[in-house]
PDB file of C-alpha atoms in Angstrom:
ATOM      1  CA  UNK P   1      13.985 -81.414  53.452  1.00 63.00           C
ATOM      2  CA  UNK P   2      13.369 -80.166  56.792  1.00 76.00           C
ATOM      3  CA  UNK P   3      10.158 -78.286  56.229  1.00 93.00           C
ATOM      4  CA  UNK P   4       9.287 -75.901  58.624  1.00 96.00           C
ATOM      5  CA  UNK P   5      11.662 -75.473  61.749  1.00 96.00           C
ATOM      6  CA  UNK P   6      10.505 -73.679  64.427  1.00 97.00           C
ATOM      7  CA  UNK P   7      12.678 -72.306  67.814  1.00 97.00           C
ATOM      8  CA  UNK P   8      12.353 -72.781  70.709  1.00 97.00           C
ATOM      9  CA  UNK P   9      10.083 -75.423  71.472  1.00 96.00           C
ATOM     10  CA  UNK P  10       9.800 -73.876  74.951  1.00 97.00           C
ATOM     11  CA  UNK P  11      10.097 -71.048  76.787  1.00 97.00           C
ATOM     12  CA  UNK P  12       9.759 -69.275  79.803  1.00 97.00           C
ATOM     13  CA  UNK P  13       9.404 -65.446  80.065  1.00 97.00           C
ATOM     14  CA  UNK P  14       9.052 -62.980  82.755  1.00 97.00           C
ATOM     15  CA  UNK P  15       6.663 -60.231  82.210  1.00 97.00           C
ATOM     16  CA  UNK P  16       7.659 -56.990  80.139  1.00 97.00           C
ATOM     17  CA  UNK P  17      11.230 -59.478  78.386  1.00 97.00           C
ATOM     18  CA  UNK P  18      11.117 -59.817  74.664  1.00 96.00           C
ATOM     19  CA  UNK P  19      12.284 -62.333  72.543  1.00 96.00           C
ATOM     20  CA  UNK P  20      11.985 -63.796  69.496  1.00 98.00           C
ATOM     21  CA  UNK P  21      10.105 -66.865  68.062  1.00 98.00           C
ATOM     22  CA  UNK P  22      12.218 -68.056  65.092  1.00 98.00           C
ATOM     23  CA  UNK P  23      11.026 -70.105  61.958  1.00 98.00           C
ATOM     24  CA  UNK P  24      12.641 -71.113  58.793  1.00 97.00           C
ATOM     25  CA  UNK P  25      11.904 -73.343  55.985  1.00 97.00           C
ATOM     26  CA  UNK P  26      13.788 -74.855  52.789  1.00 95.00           C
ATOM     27  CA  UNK P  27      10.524 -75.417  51.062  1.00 93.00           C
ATOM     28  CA  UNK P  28      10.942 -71.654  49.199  1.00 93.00           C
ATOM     29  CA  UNK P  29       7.905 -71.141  49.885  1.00 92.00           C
ATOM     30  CA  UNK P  30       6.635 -67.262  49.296  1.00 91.00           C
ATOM     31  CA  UNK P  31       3.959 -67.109  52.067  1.00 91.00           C
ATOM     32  CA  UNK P  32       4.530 -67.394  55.796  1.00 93.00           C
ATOM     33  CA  UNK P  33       2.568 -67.019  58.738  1.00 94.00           C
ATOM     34  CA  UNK P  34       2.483 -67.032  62.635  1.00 97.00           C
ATOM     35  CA  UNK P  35      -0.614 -68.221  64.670  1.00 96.00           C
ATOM     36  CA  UNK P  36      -1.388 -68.747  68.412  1.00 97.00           C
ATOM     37  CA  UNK P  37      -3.153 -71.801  69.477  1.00 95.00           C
ATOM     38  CA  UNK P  38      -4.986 -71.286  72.550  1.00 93.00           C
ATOM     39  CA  UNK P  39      -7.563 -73.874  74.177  1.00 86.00           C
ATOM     40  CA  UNK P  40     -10.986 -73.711  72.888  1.00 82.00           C
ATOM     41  CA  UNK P  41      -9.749 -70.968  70.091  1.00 84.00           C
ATOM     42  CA  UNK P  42      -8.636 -73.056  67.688  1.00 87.00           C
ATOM     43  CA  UNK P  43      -5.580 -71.504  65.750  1.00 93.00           C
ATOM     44  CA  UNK P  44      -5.411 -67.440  64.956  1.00 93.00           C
ATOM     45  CA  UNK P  45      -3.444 -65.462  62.807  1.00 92.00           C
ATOM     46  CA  UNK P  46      -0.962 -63.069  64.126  1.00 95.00           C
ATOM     47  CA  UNK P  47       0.767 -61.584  60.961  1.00 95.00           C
ATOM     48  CA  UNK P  48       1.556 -63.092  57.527  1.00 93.00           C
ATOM     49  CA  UNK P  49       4.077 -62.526  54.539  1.00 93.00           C
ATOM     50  CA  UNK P  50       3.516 -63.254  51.177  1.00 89.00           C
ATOM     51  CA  UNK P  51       7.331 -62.709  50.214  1.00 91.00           C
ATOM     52  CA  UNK P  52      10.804 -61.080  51.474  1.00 93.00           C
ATOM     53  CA  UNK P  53      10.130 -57.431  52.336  1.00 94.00           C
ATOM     54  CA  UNK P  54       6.208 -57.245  52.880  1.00 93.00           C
ATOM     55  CA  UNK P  55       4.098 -58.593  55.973  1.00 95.00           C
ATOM     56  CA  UNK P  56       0.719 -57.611  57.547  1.00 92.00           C
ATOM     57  CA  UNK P  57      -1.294 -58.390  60.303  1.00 92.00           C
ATOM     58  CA  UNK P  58      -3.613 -61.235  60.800  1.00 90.00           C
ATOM     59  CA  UNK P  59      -6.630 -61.163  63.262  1.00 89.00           C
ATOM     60  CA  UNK P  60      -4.335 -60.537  66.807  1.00 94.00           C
ATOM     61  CA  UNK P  61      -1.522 -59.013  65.895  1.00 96.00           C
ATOM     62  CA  UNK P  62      -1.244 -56.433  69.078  1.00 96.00           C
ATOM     63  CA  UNK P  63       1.901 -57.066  70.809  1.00 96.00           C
ATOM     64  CA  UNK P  64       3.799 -58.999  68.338  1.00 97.00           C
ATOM     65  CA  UNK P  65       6.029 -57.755  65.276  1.00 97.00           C
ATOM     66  CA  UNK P  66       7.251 -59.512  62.089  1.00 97.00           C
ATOM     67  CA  UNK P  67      10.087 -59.301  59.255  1.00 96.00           C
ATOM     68  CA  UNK P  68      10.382 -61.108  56.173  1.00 97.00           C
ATOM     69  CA  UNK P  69      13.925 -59.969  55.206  1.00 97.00           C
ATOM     70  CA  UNK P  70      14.382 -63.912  53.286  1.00 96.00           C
ATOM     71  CA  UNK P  71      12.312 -65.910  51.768  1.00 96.00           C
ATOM     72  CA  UNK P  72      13.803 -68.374  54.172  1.00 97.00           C
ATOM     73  CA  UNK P  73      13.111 -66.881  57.118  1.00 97.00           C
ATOM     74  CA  UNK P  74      10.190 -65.240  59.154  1.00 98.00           C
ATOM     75  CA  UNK P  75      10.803 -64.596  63.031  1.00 98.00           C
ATOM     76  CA  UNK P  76       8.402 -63.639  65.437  1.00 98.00           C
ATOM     77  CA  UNK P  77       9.405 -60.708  68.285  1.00 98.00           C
ATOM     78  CA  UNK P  78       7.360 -60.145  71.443  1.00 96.00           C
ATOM     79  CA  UNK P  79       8.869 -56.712  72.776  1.00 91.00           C
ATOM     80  CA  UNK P  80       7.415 -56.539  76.329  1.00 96.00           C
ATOM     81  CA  UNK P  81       6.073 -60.340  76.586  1.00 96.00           C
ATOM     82  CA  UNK P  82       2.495 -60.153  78.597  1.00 97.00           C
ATOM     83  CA  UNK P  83       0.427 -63.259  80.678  1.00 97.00           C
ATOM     84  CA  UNK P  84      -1.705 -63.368  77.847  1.00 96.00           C
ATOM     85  CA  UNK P  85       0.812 -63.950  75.443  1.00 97.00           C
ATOM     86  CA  UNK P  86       1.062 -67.390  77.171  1.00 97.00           C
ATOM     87  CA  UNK P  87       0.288 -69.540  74.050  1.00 97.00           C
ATOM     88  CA  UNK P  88       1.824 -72.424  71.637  1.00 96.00           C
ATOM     89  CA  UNK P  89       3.025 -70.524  68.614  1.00 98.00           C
ATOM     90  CA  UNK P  90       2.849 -72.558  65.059  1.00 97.00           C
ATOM     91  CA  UNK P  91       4.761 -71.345  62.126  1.00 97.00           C
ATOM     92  CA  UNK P  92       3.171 -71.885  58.678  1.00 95.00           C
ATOM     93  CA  UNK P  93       4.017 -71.618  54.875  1.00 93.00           C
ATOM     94  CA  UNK P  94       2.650 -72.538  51.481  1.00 89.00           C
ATOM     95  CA  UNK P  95       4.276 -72.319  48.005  1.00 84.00           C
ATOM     96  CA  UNK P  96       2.507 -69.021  47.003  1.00 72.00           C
ATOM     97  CA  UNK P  97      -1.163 -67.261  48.210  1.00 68.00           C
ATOM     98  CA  UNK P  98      -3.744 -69.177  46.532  1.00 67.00           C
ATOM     99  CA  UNK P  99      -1.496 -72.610  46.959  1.00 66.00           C
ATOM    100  CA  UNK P 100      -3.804 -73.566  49.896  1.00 73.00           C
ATOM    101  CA  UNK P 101      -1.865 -76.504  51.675  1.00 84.00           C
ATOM    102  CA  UNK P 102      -0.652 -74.897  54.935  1.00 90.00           C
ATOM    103  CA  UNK P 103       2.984 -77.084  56.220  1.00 93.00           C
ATOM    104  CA  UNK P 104       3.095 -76.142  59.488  1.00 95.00           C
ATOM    105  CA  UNK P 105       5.956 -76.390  62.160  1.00 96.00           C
ATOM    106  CA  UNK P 106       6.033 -78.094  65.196  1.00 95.00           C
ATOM    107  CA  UNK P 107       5.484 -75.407  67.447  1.00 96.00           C
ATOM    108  CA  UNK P 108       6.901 -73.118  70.154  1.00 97.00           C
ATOM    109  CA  UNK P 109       5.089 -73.448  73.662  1.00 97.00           C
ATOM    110  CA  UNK P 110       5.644 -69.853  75.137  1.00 97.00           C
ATOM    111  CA  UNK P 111       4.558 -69.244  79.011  1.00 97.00           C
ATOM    112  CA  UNK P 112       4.737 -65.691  80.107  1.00 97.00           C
ATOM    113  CA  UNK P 113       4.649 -65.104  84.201  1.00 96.00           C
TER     114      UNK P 113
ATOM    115  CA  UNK T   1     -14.870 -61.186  59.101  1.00 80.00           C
ATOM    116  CA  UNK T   2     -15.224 -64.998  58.843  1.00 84.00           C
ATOM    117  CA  UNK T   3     -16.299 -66.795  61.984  1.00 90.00           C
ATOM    118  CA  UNK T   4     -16.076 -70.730  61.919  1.00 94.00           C
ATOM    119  CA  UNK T   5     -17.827 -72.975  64.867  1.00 95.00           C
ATOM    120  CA  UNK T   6     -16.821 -76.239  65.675  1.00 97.00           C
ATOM    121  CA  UNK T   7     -18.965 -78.896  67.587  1.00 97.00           C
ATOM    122  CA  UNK T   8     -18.316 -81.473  68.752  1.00 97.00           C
ATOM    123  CA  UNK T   9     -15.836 -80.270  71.425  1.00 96.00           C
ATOM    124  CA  UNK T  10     -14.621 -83.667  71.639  1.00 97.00           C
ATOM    125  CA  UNK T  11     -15.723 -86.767  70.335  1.00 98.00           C
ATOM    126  CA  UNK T  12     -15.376 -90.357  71.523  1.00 98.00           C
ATOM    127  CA  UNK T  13     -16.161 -93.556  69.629  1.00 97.00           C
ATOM    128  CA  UNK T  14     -15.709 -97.176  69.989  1.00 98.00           C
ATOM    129  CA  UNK T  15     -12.701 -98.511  67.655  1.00 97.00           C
ATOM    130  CA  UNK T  16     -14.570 -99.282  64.292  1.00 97.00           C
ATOM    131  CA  UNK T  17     -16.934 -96.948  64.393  1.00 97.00           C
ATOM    132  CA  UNK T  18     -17.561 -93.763  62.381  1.00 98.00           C
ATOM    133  CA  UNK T  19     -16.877 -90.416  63.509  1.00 98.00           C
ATOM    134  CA  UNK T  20     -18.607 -86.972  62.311  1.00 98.00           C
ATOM    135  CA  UNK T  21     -17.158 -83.735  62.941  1.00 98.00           C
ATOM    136  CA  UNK T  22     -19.342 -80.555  61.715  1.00 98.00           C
ATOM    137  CA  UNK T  23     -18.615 -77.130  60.810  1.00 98.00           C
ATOM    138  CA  UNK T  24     -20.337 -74.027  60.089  1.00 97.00           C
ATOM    139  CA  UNK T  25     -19.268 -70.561  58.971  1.00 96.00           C
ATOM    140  CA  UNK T  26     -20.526 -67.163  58.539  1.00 94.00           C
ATOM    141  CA  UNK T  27     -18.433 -65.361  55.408  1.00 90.00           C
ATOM    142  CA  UNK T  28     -20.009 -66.786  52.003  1.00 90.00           C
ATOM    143  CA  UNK T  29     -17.295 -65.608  50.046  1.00 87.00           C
ATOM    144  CA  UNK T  30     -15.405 -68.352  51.338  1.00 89.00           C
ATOM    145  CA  UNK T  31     -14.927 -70.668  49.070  1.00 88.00           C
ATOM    146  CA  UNK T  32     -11.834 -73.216  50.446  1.00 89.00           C
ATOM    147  CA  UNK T  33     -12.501 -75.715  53.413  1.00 93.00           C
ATOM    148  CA  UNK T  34      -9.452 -78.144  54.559  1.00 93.00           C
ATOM    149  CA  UNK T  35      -9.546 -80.242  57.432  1.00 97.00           C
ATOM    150  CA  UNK T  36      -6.284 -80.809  59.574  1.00 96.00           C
ATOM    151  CA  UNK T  37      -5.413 -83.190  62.384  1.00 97.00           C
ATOM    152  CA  UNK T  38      -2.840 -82.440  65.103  1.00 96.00           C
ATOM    153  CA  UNK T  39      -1.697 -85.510  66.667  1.00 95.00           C
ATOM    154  CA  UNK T  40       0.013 -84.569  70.497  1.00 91.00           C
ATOM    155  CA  UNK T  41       3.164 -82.471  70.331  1.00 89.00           C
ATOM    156  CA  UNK T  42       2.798 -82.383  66.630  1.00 92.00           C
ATOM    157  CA  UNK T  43       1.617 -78.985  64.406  1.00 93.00           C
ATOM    158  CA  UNK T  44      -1.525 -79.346  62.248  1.00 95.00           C
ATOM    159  CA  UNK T  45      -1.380 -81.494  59.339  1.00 95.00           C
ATOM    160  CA  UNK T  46      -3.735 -81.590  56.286  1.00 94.00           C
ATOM    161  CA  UNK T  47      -5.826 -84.461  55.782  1.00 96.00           C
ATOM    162  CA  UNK T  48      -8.309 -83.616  53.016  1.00 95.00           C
ATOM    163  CA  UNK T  49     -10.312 -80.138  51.638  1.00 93.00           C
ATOM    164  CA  UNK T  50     -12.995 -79.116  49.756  1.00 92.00           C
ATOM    165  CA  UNK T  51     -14.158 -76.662  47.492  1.00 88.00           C
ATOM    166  CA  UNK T  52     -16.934 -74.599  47.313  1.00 84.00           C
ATOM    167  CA  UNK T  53     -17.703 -76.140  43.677  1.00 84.00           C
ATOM    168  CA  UNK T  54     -17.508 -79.726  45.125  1.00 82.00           C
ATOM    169  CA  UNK T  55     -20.610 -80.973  47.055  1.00 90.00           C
ATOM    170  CA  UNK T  56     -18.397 -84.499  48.778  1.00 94.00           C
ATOM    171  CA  UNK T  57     -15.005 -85.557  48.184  1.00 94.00           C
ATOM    172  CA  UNK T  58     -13.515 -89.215  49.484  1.00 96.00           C
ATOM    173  CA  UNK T  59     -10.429 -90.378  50.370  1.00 94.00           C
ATOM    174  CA  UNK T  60     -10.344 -93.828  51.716  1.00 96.00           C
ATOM    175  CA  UNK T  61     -11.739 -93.846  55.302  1.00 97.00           C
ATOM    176  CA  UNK T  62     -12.277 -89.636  54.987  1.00 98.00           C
ATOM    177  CA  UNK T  63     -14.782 -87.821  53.694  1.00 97.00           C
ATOM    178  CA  UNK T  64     -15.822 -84.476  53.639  1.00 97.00           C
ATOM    179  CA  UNK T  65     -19.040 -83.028  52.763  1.00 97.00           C
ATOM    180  CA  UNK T  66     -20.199 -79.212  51.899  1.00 96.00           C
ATOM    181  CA  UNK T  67     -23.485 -77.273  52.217  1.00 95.00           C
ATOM    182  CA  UNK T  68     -23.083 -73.889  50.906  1.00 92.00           C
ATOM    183  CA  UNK T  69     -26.764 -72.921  51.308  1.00 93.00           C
ATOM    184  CA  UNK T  70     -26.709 -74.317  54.535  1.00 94.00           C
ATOM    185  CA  UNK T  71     -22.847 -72.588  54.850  1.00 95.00           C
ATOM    186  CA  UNK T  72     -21.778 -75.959  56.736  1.00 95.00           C
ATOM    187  CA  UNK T  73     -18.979 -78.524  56.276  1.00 97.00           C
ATOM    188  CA  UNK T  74     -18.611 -81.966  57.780  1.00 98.00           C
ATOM    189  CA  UNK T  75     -15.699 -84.507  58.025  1.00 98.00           C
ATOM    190  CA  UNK T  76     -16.686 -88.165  58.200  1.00 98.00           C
ATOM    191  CA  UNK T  77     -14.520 -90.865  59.203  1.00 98.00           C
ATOM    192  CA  UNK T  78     -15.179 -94.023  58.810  1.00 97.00           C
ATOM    193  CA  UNK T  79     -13.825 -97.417  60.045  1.00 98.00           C
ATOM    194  CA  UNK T  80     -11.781 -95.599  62.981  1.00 98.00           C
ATOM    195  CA  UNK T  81      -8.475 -96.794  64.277  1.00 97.00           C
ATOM    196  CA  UNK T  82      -6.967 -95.785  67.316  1.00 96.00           C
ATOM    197  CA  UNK T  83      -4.034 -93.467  65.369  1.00 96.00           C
ATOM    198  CA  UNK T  84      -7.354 -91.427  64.195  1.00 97.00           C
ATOM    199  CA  UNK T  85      -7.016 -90.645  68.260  1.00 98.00           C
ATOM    200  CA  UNK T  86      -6.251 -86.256  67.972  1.00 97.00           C
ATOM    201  CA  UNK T  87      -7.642 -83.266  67.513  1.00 96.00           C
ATOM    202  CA  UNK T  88      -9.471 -81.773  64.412  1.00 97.00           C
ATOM    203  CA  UNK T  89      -9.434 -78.238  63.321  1.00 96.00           C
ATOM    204  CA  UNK T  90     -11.846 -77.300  60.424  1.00 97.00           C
ATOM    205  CA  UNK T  91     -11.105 -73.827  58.259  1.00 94.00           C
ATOM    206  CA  UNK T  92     -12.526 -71.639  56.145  1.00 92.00           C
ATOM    207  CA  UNK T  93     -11.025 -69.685  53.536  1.00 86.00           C
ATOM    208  CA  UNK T  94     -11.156 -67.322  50.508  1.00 74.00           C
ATOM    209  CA  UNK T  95      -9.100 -68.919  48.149  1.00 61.00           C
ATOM    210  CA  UNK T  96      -6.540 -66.688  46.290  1.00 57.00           C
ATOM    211  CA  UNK T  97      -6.169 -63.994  48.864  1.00 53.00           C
ATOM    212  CA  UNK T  98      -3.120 -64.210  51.153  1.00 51.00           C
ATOM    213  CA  UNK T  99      -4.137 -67.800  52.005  1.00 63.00           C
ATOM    214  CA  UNK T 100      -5.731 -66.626  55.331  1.00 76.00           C
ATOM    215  CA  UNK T 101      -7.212 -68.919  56.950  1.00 87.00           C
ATOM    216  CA  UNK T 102     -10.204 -69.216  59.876  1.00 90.00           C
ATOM    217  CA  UNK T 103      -9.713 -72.190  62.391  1.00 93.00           C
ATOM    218  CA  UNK T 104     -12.437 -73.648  64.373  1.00 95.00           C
ATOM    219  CA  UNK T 105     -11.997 -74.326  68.177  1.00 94.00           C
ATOM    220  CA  UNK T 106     -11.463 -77.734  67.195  1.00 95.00           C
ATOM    221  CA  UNK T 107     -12.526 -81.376  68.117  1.00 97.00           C
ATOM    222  CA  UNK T 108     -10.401 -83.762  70.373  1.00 96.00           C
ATOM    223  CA  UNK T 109     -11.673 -87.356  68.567  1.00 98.00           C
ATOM    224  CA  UNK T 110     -10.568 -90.284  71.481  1.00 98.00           C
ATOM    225  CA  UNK T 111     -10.689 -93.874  69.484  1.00 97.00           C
ATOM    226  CA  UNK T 112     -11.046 -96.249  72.430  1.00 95.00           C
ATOM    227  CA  UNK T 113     -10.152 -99.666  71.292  1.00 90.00           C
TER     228      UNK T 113
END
């Protein structure tokens, strides 16, 4: 098993470009989530899913929109990236809401100038 | 919402020695506290949890203790080797609701041999 995958591990944007963060895992897990690690923040959530077809927003979830169109998959857009978008993004599942054990990926290192 | 502090900032010890990490939050509904370490280049991994019915839990060199009057957590390691060398994040959660979780800031632990 791969766990969760997580692309690109870097990246370099210019201000107002979009892309998009991708994440997968072959864990079938129903819950995924996005968070941004910044220094002396710890980790916060952007926007979760707790299966294919519904998401929501975590605690910073301005700038930033989410599908959940697989169980599989869970990708991460930035539509006009911003400076403070500069972050390291981690990807995160668990078997179901209430499972508790986070498996997170290895991150994406986004810098925005 | 849930706010979880985090202190020390970082943390170094002599190889052998114990470390304690300590935790407080704010949301006494929570009731689900895991610990994870994120060795360099690596996303967060879990290394032990608590919950809010437990007062300690052990495993091997870790420990974690709860204080739900007090509404703080501490992780205790014990023995330290130099691959304890990372950095700590502490959470709080309420179990059984979209598995959201609250990081703290996070500790960097240096084990100098």
């Amino acid at each position: 098993n791969a766990g969760v995958t997580q692309t690109p591990k870097f990246q370099v944007l210019k201000t107002g470009q979009s892309m998009t963060l991708q994440c997968a895992q072959d864990m079938n897990h129903e819950y995924m989530s996005w968070y941004r690690q910044d220094p002396g923040m710890g980790l916060r959530l952007i926007h979760y899913s707790v299966g294919a077809g519904i998401t929501d927003q975590g605690e910073v979830p301005n700038g930033y929109n989410v599908s959940r169109s697989t169980t599989e998959d869970f990708p991460l857009r930035l539509l006009s990236a911003a400076p403070s978008q500069t972050s390291v993004y981690f990807c995160a599942s668990t078997m179901y809401p209430g499972a508790n054990v986070l498996t997170f990926g290895a991150g994406s290192r986004l810098t925005v100038l | 919402g849930e706010n979880v502090e985090q202190h020390p900032s970082t943390l170094s010890v002599q190889e052998g020695d114990s470390a304690v990490i300590k935790c407080t939050y704010s949301d006494s509904a929570s009731n689900y506290f895991p610990w994870y370490k994120q060795e360099l280049g690596k996303g967060p991994q879990l290394i032990i949890d608590i919950r809010s019915n437990v007062g300690e839990k052990k495993d091997q060199r870790i420990a974690v203790t709860l204080n739900k009057t007090a509404k703080h957590f501490s992780l205790h390691i014990t023995e330290t080797q130099p691959e304890d060398s990372a950095v700590y994040f502490c959470a709080a959660s309420i179990s059984n609701y979209g598995q959201n979780f609250v990081f703290g800031p996070g500790t960097r632990l240096s084990v100098l041999p």
